[in-house]
Amino acid sequence: MPPAATVAAGHGPDRPPGAAPAELLRRLRARTGGDADPVTHVERVPARPGEQAPWPQWTPEELRAAFARRGIVAPWRHQAEAADLAYAGTHVVVATGTASGKSLAYQLPALATLLADPRATVLYLAPTKALAADQLRAVAGLELDGVRPATYDGDTPRAEREWIRRHSRFVLTNPDMLHHGILPGHAHWSGFLRRLAYVVVDECHTYRGVFGSHVAHVLRRLRRQCARFGRTPVFLLASATSGDPATAAGRLTGLPVAAVTDDASPRGGVTFALWEPPLLPGDQAPGAGGQAGGAGDLAPVRRSALRETADLLADAVASGVRTLAFVRSRKGAEVVAATARRALDEAVPGLGDRVAAYRAGYLREERRELERALLHGDLLGLASTNALELGVDLVGLDAVLICGWPGTRASLWQQAGRAGRSGDEALAVLVARDDPLDTYLVHHPEALFGRPVEATVLDPANPYVLAPQLACAAAEAPLTPADLDLFGDGAKEAVDSLVAAGALRQRPTGWYWRHRERPEVDLRGEGGAPVCVVEAATGRLLGTVDGGSAHFLVHAGAVHLHQGVSYVVDSLDLDDGCALVHPEEPDWSTHARDVTSLTVASVRSYVDAGPVGLFLGEVDVTSQVVSYQRRRISSGEVIDTRPLDLPARELRTVAVWFTLSPESLAAAGVEPADVPGALHAAEHAAIGLLPLMATCDRWDIGGLSTALHPDTEAPTVFVYDGHPGGAGFAERAYGTAAQWLRATRDAIAECGCEAGCPSCVQSPKCGNGNNPLSKPGALRVLDVVLANLPGPGAAALPRQGDRRAE
C-alpha cells in the first residue's frame, strides 16, 4: 500500500498543541449527533522506521556540510541509489511516497556536479509555481557558492530575466515557460543549454492525458536543442508512488529510464477515515426544484460535502489542529474557507482569520503570503485546490480533509501525505460527495486500500498533440529526418499533414515553418488564454480564470468568489479576455447549463455481441453554454433560468459507446417512453465509475445518450474524452468494458434511494438538469449489456472489423 505519511525534520514555529488523530476523529464523529455514524471505514497505516545509507563517495564535503546544517546526516537508501544512478549518467525516476525525500535524490547529484564543474547547469521543471518556489527556498537555503538558483516563470520580472539567462546555474521553471519562453528563445539560452548537465522533472506523475502528451514533446524539443550544442543531459524524474513508473517516465522523455521504487524513508503513522455525510432531515431537503430528475421530495439528499468539509475544518481549527482541506474546484475552496471562517467567528470572534483559501488564479503575492502564513503557523486552516497537493514542504500539519474523491489513488495518497510530515501521528479524512463513485468508494474500502496506484496514462502519438508540437519544433529550427525519429510514431504522417496544410515547406535540407508568427499551442488544453477578472469600479485585477472554464465560471450574471468576498459578473468579453465584476452578496448561487450534440466520424474497433454492440472511435462533439440557473443558497431551490449568448465549441475526440437493439430493451421491461431516462441514468453512472478503471476524473470525460442516434440507428450511450484527439480514457474504458459496466451496475443497485439520487445516477455537471432519469431503467439497460458482452477483456478480442460512419 502506498505510504500516507513520512517523516520530515522539525515542526513549524508556534505549532499548536492539537489533538491526537484518534481523539480528533472521535470529536469529529461526536459533532454529528444522531444515530448514523458518518465514518464507514477506518484504515490504520502503521509507522515505519527508515533505512539510511552512506553518502556516495563522490559527494563533495561542502555539500555534505550544507545538508548537515539542515539536519540531514545521511541519505535514505533509495535517495543514495537514485543519486548514484544519475551521477553515473543513467536516466532515473524515483517513485516513492509523499515526504520520502525525493528532493534530496535529485539535488545530491545535480548540486555535486555544479560544485565539481563550475560551468555546468541544471534545469528543474515543476508542474506548479508553488512547487518551484518551494524548491528555490530549499536550494537557496543550502547557501552553496556559485550555484545561483533562480525561478524563471510568468511571475519573473522582465528586469531579472536577462540576469537569470546569463548567470543562474540552477534554473527552476515549468513546462509552460519552457514551451513558450525558453525553447523559442533558445539562441538567448545557448550558453545555458550547451552546458546543461541535468534536467529534473518533478512530480512527473501529474503529466498525464493530453497535458502529459504535450509535455513529452516539449522535453523532446529540449533534447533536440541540447543535441544541436552537442549536449545530452541526464534526466532525473521524481514521482509519487505510481504503477510502472519506468514505462511512464520513458514515454514522457523518450529515453530508457531506470526506476527506484523501494521507499526506505521513515513514516509516521496515519489514521485514514472514510466519511459519508449524513442524510438531511426531510424538512431540510430541497424539493423537486433543487433535485431535478423526477425524484422530487422523496429523494434522499445528503449534506453537501463542501458544507461537511467546512464544518470539519472549523472543528479541527477550534481544537488547535493545523489542517489542510483539499477541495476539487476553485469555487469550492472559496466556499469551504468562507463557511469555516463564519463558523469560527461565531464561536470565537477573530478565530476565523486563521483560515484562508488557496487556489490557482490568485496573484503571485497572495499565493506566497498564504504559503508563508501556513508554514509559520499564522494560519491554522487552509482550503486549497490541488495546487498544494504536490511536494510543497508543509511542515507541521496534523490533519488533511479531502473533499471528494480526487480522481486517482495516487492523488489520494499525495494529499493524505501532506499531514504527518513531522513524524507524528496524522489524520486523513476522505469526505464523500453525493456522487456514484464517492459513494461506491466509501462503502468499498478495498477499492482504495491495499491496491496499487494507477499507471500514468499519456499518448505522445496523439495526432492532435504531435502535429502542433512538430510545428513548434520547426519554428525553432528546421526539422530533419533524424528529428522525426526523436518525436516517435506518427511523426512523418504529422509532418506530411502540416505540409499539405501549408504550415511547413519541404526543402532538401528539411521542413521549414512558413509563417512569421509562432504556432499557438496550449499545453494544458484549457481552451485559450486566461480571462482576467477585474473589479469594474476600481480596475483592480482580482485574478484569472482559464479560458476553457470562462463560459461556465464568469459568464454574465455568474457569482464569483475571491478570498471569501462575493462578486457578480457584469460582462464577459471573450475577445479581450476580461470579465468585469462588482462586489455583491446575493442569497443565490449560479450554475451554467450547456447542450451537446455528437456525430460519429469513424470506428476504430468494435465487438459484435448480438443485440449489443461495443465501439471505439472518433467523434465530433459540439457543446454550448446556453443558460444558467440561479439557486437559493439556503435550500437549493431553483429561482429561475436565464439565457446566455455564448459561442459553441467543437471538439474532435475519441469515444467509447454501446448500442442496444430496441427489441432487447423491450424484452428487459424497458418501455419505449422510459428508454431516454434509462440510457441517461446509465450514462451518468458510467461516467461516474470510469475513474475506477482509467487515470481520470469525471471532469476529464463527457457523455451523451439518445434513444435513437442518427449515426448508429439504435439506442446509444456515448462516453468521450474531453480533450482534443483523446487522452486515452476511452481506450481504457473499451478495454475494460465488462468490468467497468459491472461496477457501474453494482453502484446503482447498492444505492439506497428509490428513484435515483446524486449518489448513483444524478450528475453535478448534467446540462439537462438531470432530467429525464430512470434508475430502474438504467439497471435493466446494464443487465442487457452485461448479459451479452463477453466477460473481462471482451474488448481485447480480435476486432470484428473497421468501418467508417456514412
PDB file of C-alpha atoms in Angstrom, residues 305-527:
ATOM      1  CA  ALA A 305     -19.508  17.545   1.004  1.00  0.00           C
ATOM      2  CA  LEU A 306     -18.498  21.216   0.872  1.00  0.00           C
ATOM      3  CA  ARG A 307     -20.539  22.086   3.965  1.00  0.00           C
ATOM      4  CA  GLU A 308     -19.395  18.948   5.772  1.00  0.00           C
ATOM      5  CA  THR A 309     -15.739  19.681   4.995  1.00  0.00           C
ATOM      6  CA  ALA A 310     -16.131  23.304   6.112  1.00  0.00           C
ATOM      7  CA  ASP A 311     -17.578  22.201   9.442  1.00  0.00           C
ATOM      8  CA  LEU A 312     -14.858  19.593   9.946  1.00  0.00           C
ATOM      9  CA  LEU A 313     -12.209  22.215   9.117  1.00  0.00           C
ATOM     10  CA  ALA A 314     -13.725  24.636  11.619  1.00  0.00           C
ATOM     11  CA  ASP A 315     -13.854  21.972  14.335  1.00  0.00           C
ATOM     12  CA  ALA A 316     -10.257  20.923  13.690  1.00  0.00           C
ATOM     13  CA  VAL A 317      -9.000  24.519  13.836  1.00  0.00           C
ATOM     14  CA  ALA A 318     -11.016  25.160  17.009  1.00  0.00           C
ATOM     15  CA  SER A 319      -9.212  22.141  18.509  1.00  0.00           C
ATOM     16  CA  GLY A 320      -5.829  23.647  17.669  1.00  0.00           C
ATOM     17  CA  VAL A 321      -5.154  21.194  14.856  1.00  0.00           C
ATOM     18  CA  ARG A 322      -3.300  22.546  11.847  1.00  0.00           C
ATOM     19  CA  THR A 323      -5.379  21.293   8.936  1.00  0.00           C
ATOM     20  CA  LEU A 324      -5.363  21.393   5.154  1.00  0.00           C
ATOM     21  CA  ALA A 325      -8.629  20.772   3.290  1.00  0.00           C
ATOM     22  CA  PHE A 326      -8.345  19.757  -0.364  1.00  0.00           C
ATOM     23  CA  VAL A 327     -11.326  20.807  -2.486  1.00  0.00           C
ATOM     24  CA  ARG A 328     -11.728  19.888  -6.130  1.00  0.00           C
ATOM     25  CA  SER A 329     -12.755  23.271  -7.562  1.00  0.00           C
ATOM     26  CA  ARG A 330     -11.662  26.866  -7.097  1.00  0.00           C
ATOM     27  CA  LYS A 331     -15.195  27.897  -6.183  1.00  0.00           C
ATOM     28  CA  GLY A 332     -15.453  25.017  -3.729  1.00  0.00           C
ATOM     29  CA  ALA A 333     -12.230  26.017  -1.967  1.00  0.00           C
ATOM     30  CA  GLU A 334     -13.568  29.539  -1.522  1.00  0.00           C
ATOM     31  CA  VAL A 335     -16.893  28.236  -0.175  1.00  0.00           C
ATOM     32  CA  VAL A 336     -15.226  25.905   2.331  1.00  0.00           C
ATOM     33  CA  ALA A 337     -12.908  28.628   3.631  1.00  0.00           C
ATOM     34  CA  ALA A 338     -15.674  31.228   3.915  1.00  0.00           C
ATOM     35  CA  THR A 339     -18.049  28.821   5.682  1.00  0.00           C
ATOM     36  CA  ALA A 340     -15.376  27.709   8.135  1.00  0.00           C
ATOM     37  CA  ARG A 341     -14.419  31.322   8.881  1.00  0.00           C
ATOM     38  CA  ARG A 342     -18.016  32.257   9.657  1.00  0.00           C
ATOM     39  CA  ALA A 343     -18.451  29.279  11.990  1.00  0.00           C
ATOM     40  CA  LEU A 344     -15.223  30.049  13.854  1.00  0.00           C
ATOM     41  CA  ASP A 345     -16.007  33.750  14.213  1.00  0.00           C
ATOM     42  CA  GLU A 346     -19.402  32.886  15.673  1.00  0.00           C
ATOM     43  CA  ALA A 347     -17.670  30.696  18.287  1.00  0.00           C
ATOM     44  CA  VAL A 348     -14.617  32.889  18.984  1.00  0.00           C
ATOM     45  CA  PRO A 349     -14.561  36.315  17.304  1.00  0.00           C
ATOM     46  CA  GLY A 350     -11.378  36.691  15.276  1.00  0.00           C
ATOM     47  CA  LEU A 351     -10.569  32.974  15.097  1.00  0.00           C
ATOM     48  CA  GLY A 352     -11.860  32.914  11.523  1.00  0.00           C
ATOM     49  CA  ASP A 353      -8.832  34.984  10.495  1.00  0.00           C
ATOM     50  CA  ARG A 354      -6.707  31.855  10.889  1.00  0.00           C
ATOM     51  CA  VAL A 355      -8.458  30.148   7.954  1.00  0.00           C
ATOM     52  CA  ALA A 356      -7.971  31.061   4.293  1.00  0.00           C
ATOM     53  CA  ALA A 357      -8.464  29.734   0.759  1.00  0.00           C
ATOM     54  CA  TYR A 358      -5.675  28.897  -1.700  1.00  0.00           C
ATOM     55  CA  ARG A 359      -6.104  28.238  -5.406  1.00  0.00           C
ATOM     56  CA  ALA A 360      -4.744  28.963  -8.850  1.00  0.00           C
ATOM     57  CA  GLY A 361      -5.808  32.320 -10.235  1.00  0.00           C
ATOM     58  CA  TYR A 362      -4.559  34.290  -7.231  1.00  0.00           C
ATOM     59  CA  LEU A 363      -1.884  36.881  -7.776  1.00  0.00           C
ATOM     60  CA  ARG A 364       1.674  35.806  -7.038  1.00  0.00           C
ATOM     61  CA  GLU A 365       1.935  37.962  -3.927  1.00  0.00           C
ATOM     62  CA  GLU A 366      -1.231  36.441  -2.469  1.00  0.00           C
ATOM     63  CA  ARG A 367      -0.021  32.880  -3.043  1.00  0.00           C
ATOM     64  CA  ARG A 368       3.396  33.471  -1.468  1.00  0.00           C
ATOM     65  CA  GLU A 369       1.865  35.177   1.578  1.00  0.00           C
ATOM     66  CA  LEU A 370      -0.548  32.279   2.137  1.00  0.00           C
ATOM     67  CA  GLU A 371       2.282  29.742   1.858  1.00  0.00           C
ATOM     68  CA  ARG A 372       4.338  31.735   4.345  1.00  0.00           C
ATOM     69  CA  ALA A 373       1.436  32.105   6.781  1.00  0.00           C
ATOM     70  CA  LEU A 374       0.735  28.370   6.765  1.00  0.00           C
ATOM     71  CA  LEU A 375       4.389  27.425   7.179  1.00  0.00           C
ATOM     72  CA  HIS A 376       4.829  29.832  10.096  1.00  0.00           C
ATOM     73  CA  GLY A 377       1.619  28.911  11.880  1.00  0.00           C
ATOM     74  CA  ASP A 378      -0.212  32.207  11.334  1.00  0.00           C
ATOM     75  CA  LEU A 379      -2.857  30.136   9.570  1.00  0.00           C
ATOM     76  CA  LEU A 380      -4.281  27.026  11.214  1.00  0.00           C
ATOM     77  CA  GLY A 381      -6.583  26.004   8.376  1.00  0.00           C
ATOM     78  CA  LEU A 382      -6.348  26.259   4.613  1.00  0.00           C
ATOM     79  CA  ALA A 383      -8.887  25.189   1.990  1.00  0.00           C
ATOM     80  CA  SER A 384      -6.950  24.537  -1.199  1.00  0.00           C
ATOM     81  CA  THR A 385      -7.395  23.136  -4.661  1.00  0.00           C
ATOM     82  CA  ASN A 386      -4.847  20.509  -5.712  1.00  0.00           C
ATOM     83  CA  ALA A 387      -2.397  23.397  -6.211  1.00  0.00           C
ATOM     84  CA  LEU A 388      -0.914  22.342  -2.835  1.00  0.00           C
ATOM     85  CA  GLU A 389      -1.123  18.597  -3.494  1.00  0.00           C
ATOM     86  CA  LEU A 390       2.390  18.465  -4.891  1.00  0.00           C
ATOM     87  CA  GLY A 391       5.649  18.382  -2.974  1.00  0.00           C
ATOM     88  CA  VAL A 392       5.497  21.769  -1.227  1.00  0.00           C
ATOM     89  CA  ASP A 393       7.043  21.113   2.201  1.00  0.00           C
ATOM     90  CA  LEU A 394       4.167  21.929   4.553  1.00  0.00           C
ATOM     91  CA  VAL A 395       5.881  21.124   7.825  1.00  0.00           C
ATOM     92  CA  GLY A 396       3.783  20.564  10.920  1.00  0.00           C
ATOM     93  CA  LEU A 397       0.361  19.730   9.502  1.00  0.00           C
ATOM     94  CA  ASP A 398      -1.694  17.429  11.691  1.00  0.00           C
ATOM     95  CA  ALA A 399      -4.708  16.598   9.540  1.00  0.00           C
ATOM     96  CA  VAL A 400      -5.882  16.563   5.933  1.00  0.00           C
ATOM     97  CA  LEU A 401      -9.502  16.696   4.790  1.00  0.00           C
ATOM     98  CA  ILE A 402     -10.147  15.527   1.228  1.00  0.00           C
ATOM     99  CA  CYS A 403     -13.452  16.884  -0.067  1.00  0.00           C
ATOM    100  CA  GLY A 404     -14.486  14.367  -2.691  1.00  0.00           C
ATOM    101  CA  TRP A 405     -12.555  11.646  -4.472  1.00  0.00           C
ATOM    102  CA  PRO A 406      -9.567  13.431  -6.075  1.00  0.00           C
ATOM    103  CA  GLY A 407      -9.641  11.268  -9.193  1.00  0.00           C
ATOM    104  CA  THR A 408      -6.821   8.782  -8.638  1.00  0.00           C
ATOM    105  CA  ARG A 409      -5.380   6.741  -5.785  1.00  0.00           C
ATOM    106  CA  ALA A 410      -2.057   8.462  -6.493  1.00  0.00           C
ATOM    107  CA  SER A 411      -3.630  11.855  -5.757  1.00  0.00           C
ATOM    108  CA  LEU A 412      -5.420  10.475  -2.709  1.00  0.00           C
ATOM    109  CA  TRP A 413      -2.152   9.357  -1.134  1.00  0.00           C
ATOM    110  CA  GLN A 414      -0.365  12.527  -2.197  1.00  0.00           C
ATOM    111  CA  GLN A 415      -2.990  14.655  -0.494  1.00  0.00           C
ATOM    112  CA  ALA A 416      -3.159  12.473   2.606  1.00  0.00           C
ATOM    113  CA  GLY A 417       0.624  12.643   2.838  1.00  0.00           C
ATOM    114  CA  ARG A 418       0.584  16.390   3.367  1.00  0.00           C
ATOM    115  CA  ALA A 419      -0.063  15.653   7.068  1.00  0.00           C
ATOM    116  CA  GLY A 420       2.245  13.855   9.439  1.00  0.00           C
ATOM    117  CA  ARG A 421       5.384  15.284   7.907  1.00  0.00           C
ATOM    118  CA  SER A 422       6.887  15.908  11.344  1.00  0.00           C
ATOM    119  CA  GLY A 423       6.965  12.246  12.250  1.00  0.00           C
ATOM    120  CA  ASP A 424       3.907  12.478  14.487  1.00  0.00           C
ATOM    121  CA  GLU A 425       0.659  10.617  14.039  1.00  0.00           C
ATOM    122  CA  ALA A 426      -1.647  12.175  11.433  1.00  0.00           C
ATOM    123  CA  LEU A 427      -5.297  12.064  10.441  1.00  0.00           C
ATOM    124  CA  ALA A 428      -6.673  11.928   6.893  1.00  0.00           C
ATOM    125  CA  VAL A 429     -10.395  12.024   6.122  1.00  0.00           C
ATOM    126  CA  LEU A 430     -11.979  11.432   2.705  1.00  0.00           C
ATOM    127  CA  VAL A 431     -15.365  13.206   2.716  1.00  0.00           C
ATOM    128  CA  ALA A 432     -17.624  11.662   0.076  1.00  0.00           C
ATOM    129  CA  ARG A 433     -19.605  13.818  -2.299  1.00  0.00           C
ATOM    130  CA  ASP A 434     -23.144  12.798  -3.217  1.00  0.00           C
ATOM    131  CA  ASP A 435     -21.778  11.102  -6.319  1.00  0.00           C
ATOM    132  CA  PRO A 436     -21.805   7.499  -7.613  1.00  0.00           C
ATOM    133  CA  LEU A 437     -18.061   6.978  -7.410  1.00  0.00           C
ATOM    134  CA  ASP A 438     -17.607   8.605  -3.996  1.00  0.00           C
ATOM    135  CA  THR A 439     -20.498   6.599  -2.575  1.00  0.00           C
ATOM    136  CA  TYR A 440     -19.092   3.409  -4.054  1.00  0.00           C
ATOM    137  CA  LEU A 441     -15.625   4.017  -2.624  1.00  0.00           C
ATOM    138  CA  VAL A 442     -16.620   4.822   0.969  1.00  0.00           C
ATOM    139  CA  HIS A 443     -18.616   1.577   1.033  1.00  0.00           C
ATOM    140  CA  HIS A 444     -15.927  -0.455  -0.768  1.00  0.00           C
ATOM    141  CA  PRO A 445     -12.684   0.434   1.045  1.00  0.00           C
ATOM    142  CA  GLU A 446     -10.974  -2.490  -0.680  1.00  0.00           C
ATOM    143  CA  ALA A 447     -11.041  -0.353  -3.839  1.00  0.00           C
ATOM    144  CA  LEU A 448      -8.788   2.184  -2.071  1.00  0.00           C
ATOM    145  CA  PHE A 449      -6.617   0.371   0.438  1.00  0.00           C
ATOM    146  CA  GLY A 450      -4.201  -2.412  -0.321  1.00  0.00           C
ATOM    147  CA  ARG A 451      -4.352  -1.808  -4.078  1.00  0.00           C
ATOM    148  CA  PRO A 452      -1.566  -0.444  -6.288  1.00  0.00           C
ATOM    149  CA  VAL A 453      -1.937   3.082  -7.569  1.00  0.00           C
ATOM    150  CA  GLU A 454      -2.658   3.757 -11.215  1.00  0.00           C
ATOM    151  CA  ALA A 455      -0.197   3.940 -14.059  1.00  0.00           C
ATOM    152  CA  THR A 456       0.218   7.343 -15.655  1.00  0.00           C
ATOM    153  CA  VAL A 457      -1.604   7.494 -18.995  1.00  0.00           C
ATOM    154  CA  LEU A 458      -0.234   9.637 -21.826  1.00  0.00           C
ATOM    155  CA  ASP A 459      -0.052   9.225 -25.589  1.00  0.00           C
ATOM    156  CA  PRO A 460       2.698  11.201 -27.387  1.00  0.00           C
ATOM    157  CA  ALA A 461       1.467   9.759 -30.705  1.00  0.00           C
ATOM    158  CA  ASN A 462      -1.872  11.599 -30.375  1.00  0.00           C
ATOM    159  CA  PRO A 463      -2.005  13.446 -33.722  1.00  0.00           C
ATOM    160  CA  TYR A 464      -3.771  16.418 -32.115  1.00  0.00           C
ATOM    161  CA  VAL A 465      -0.704  16.835 -29.910  1.00  0.00           C
ATOM    162  CA  LEU A 466       2.058  15.647 -32.227  1.00  0.00           C
ATOM    163  CA  ALA A 467       1.335  17.917 -35.206  1.00  0.00           C
ATOM    164  CA  PRO A 468       1.223  21.204 -33.214  1.00  0.00           C
ATOM    165  CA  GLN A 469       4.395  20.234 -31.328  1.00  0.00           C
ATOM    166  CA  LEU A 470       6.213  19.471 -34.575  1.00  0.00           C
ATOM    167  CA  ALA A 471       5.109  22.885 -35.825  1.00  0.00           C
ATOM    168  CA  CYS A 472       6.666  24.443 -32.706  1.00  0.00           C
ATOM    169  CA  ALA A 473       9.857  22.473 -33.234  1.00  0.00           C
ATOM    170  CA  ALA A 474      10.048  23.581 -36.882  1.00  0.00           C
ATOM    171  CA  ALA A 475       9.583  27.209 -35.822  1.00  0.00           C
ATOM    172  CA  GLU A 476      12.600  26.797 -33.514  1.00  0.00           C
ATOM    173  CA  ALA A 477      14.783  25.125 -36.170  1.00  0.00           C
ATOM    174  CA  PRO A 478      14.017  23.281 -39.433  1.00  0.00           C
ATOM    175  CA  LEU A 479      13.027  19.660 -38.946  1.00  0.00           C
ATOM    176  CA  THR A 480      15.250  16.880 -40.323  1.00  0.00           C
ATOM    177  CA  PRO A 481      14.578  13.169 -40.886  1.00  0.00           C
ATOM    178  CA  ALA A 482      16.587  12.413 -37.735  1.00  0.00           C
ATOM    179  CA  ASP A 483      14.212  14.656 -35.766  1.00  0.00           C
ATOM    180  CA  LEU A 484      11.258  12.544 -36.863  1.00  0.00           C
ATOM    181  CA  ASP A 485      12.813   9.537 -35.126  1.00  0.00           C
ATOM    182  CA  LEU A 486      13.133  11.638 -31.967  1.00  0.00           C
ATOM    183  CA  PHE A 487       9.420  12.523 -31.988  1.00  0.00           C
ATOM    184  CA  GLY A 488       8.379   8.901 -32.498  1.00  0.00           C
ATOM    185  CA  ASP A 489       5.440   7.103 -34.059  1.00  0.00           C
ATOM    186  CA  GLY A 490       3.268   9.162 -36.352  1.00  0.00           C
ATOM    187  CA  ALA A 491       5.784  11.988 -36.809  1.00  0.00           C
ATOM    188  CA  LYS A 492       6.185  11.502 -40.584  1.00  0.00           C
ATOM    189  CA  GLU A 493       2.417  11.433 -41.113  1.00  0.00           C
ATOM    190  CA  ALA A 494       2.013  14.547 -38.954  1.00  0.00           C
ATOM    191  CA  VAL A 495       4.699  16.393 -40.938  1.00  0.00           C
ATOM    192  CA  ASP A 496       3.027  15.415 -44.194  1.00  0.00           C
ATOM    193  CA  SER A 497      -0.279  16.800 -42.911  1.00  0.00           C
ATOM    194  CA  LEU A 498       1.427  20.073 -41.930  1.00  0.00           C
ATOM    195  CA  VAL A 499       2.954  20.338 -45.409  1.00  0.00           C
ATOM    196  CA  ALA A 500      -0.437  19.691 -47.009  1.00  0.00           C
ATOM    197  CA  ALA A 501      -1.994  22.354 -44.780  1.00  0.00           C
ATOM    198  CA  GLY A 502       0.630  24.899 -45.849  1.00  0.00           C
ATOM    199  CA  ALA A 503       2.190  25.192 -42.373  1.00  0.00           C
ATOM    200  CA  LEU A 504       5.532  23.640 -43.389  1.00  0.00           C
ATOM    201  CA  ARG A 505       7.573  23.832 -46.600  1.00  0.00           C
ATOM    202  CA  GLN A 506       9.713  20.858 -47.568  1.00  0.00           C
ATOM    203  CA  ARG A 507      13.223  21.575 -48.875  1.00  0.00           C
ATOM    204  CA  PRO A 508      16.231  19.294 -49.458  1.00  0.00           C
ATOM    205  CA  THR A 509      17.600  20.238 -46.016  1.00  0.00           C
ATOM    206  CA  GLY A 510      14.400  19.605 -44.107  1.00  0.00           C
ATOM    207  CA  TRP A 511      10.962  21.019 -43.283  1.00  0.00           C
ATOM    208  CA  TYR A 512      10.654  24.765 -42.592  1.00  0.00           C
ATOM    209  CA  TRP A 513       7.997  26.732 -40.717  1.00  0.00           C
ATOM    210  CA  ARG A 514       6.346  29.040 -43.242  1.00  0.00           C
ATOM    211  CA  HIS A 515       4.832  31.764 -41.045  1.00  0.00           C
ATOM    212  CA  ARG A 516       6.261  34.749 -39.252  1.00  0.00           C
ATOM    213  CA  GLU A 517       4.221  34.112 -36.107  1.00  0.00           C
ATOM    214  CA  ARG A 518       4.928  31.153 -33.877  1.00  0.00           C
ATOM    215  CA  PRO A 519       2.316  28.396 -33.573  1.00  0.00           C
ATOM    216  CA  GLU A 520      -0.207  28.952 -30.774  1.00  0.00           C
ATOM    217  CA  VAL A 521      -0.222  25.734 -28.754  1.00  0.00           C
ATOM    218  CA  ASP A 522      -1.939  25.372 -25.359  1.00  0.00           C
ATOM    219  CA  LEU A 523      -0.172  22.668 -23.315  1.00  0.00           C
ATOM    220  CA  ARG A 524      -2.876  22.274 -20.718  1.00  0.00           C
ATOM    221  CA  GLY A 525      -5.832  22.162 -23.079  1.00  0.00           C
ATOM    222  CA  GLU A 526      -7.605  24.894 -21.149  1.00  0.00           C
ATOM    223  CA  GLY A 527      -9.226  26.480 -24.162  1.00  0.00           C
TER     224      GLY A 527
END
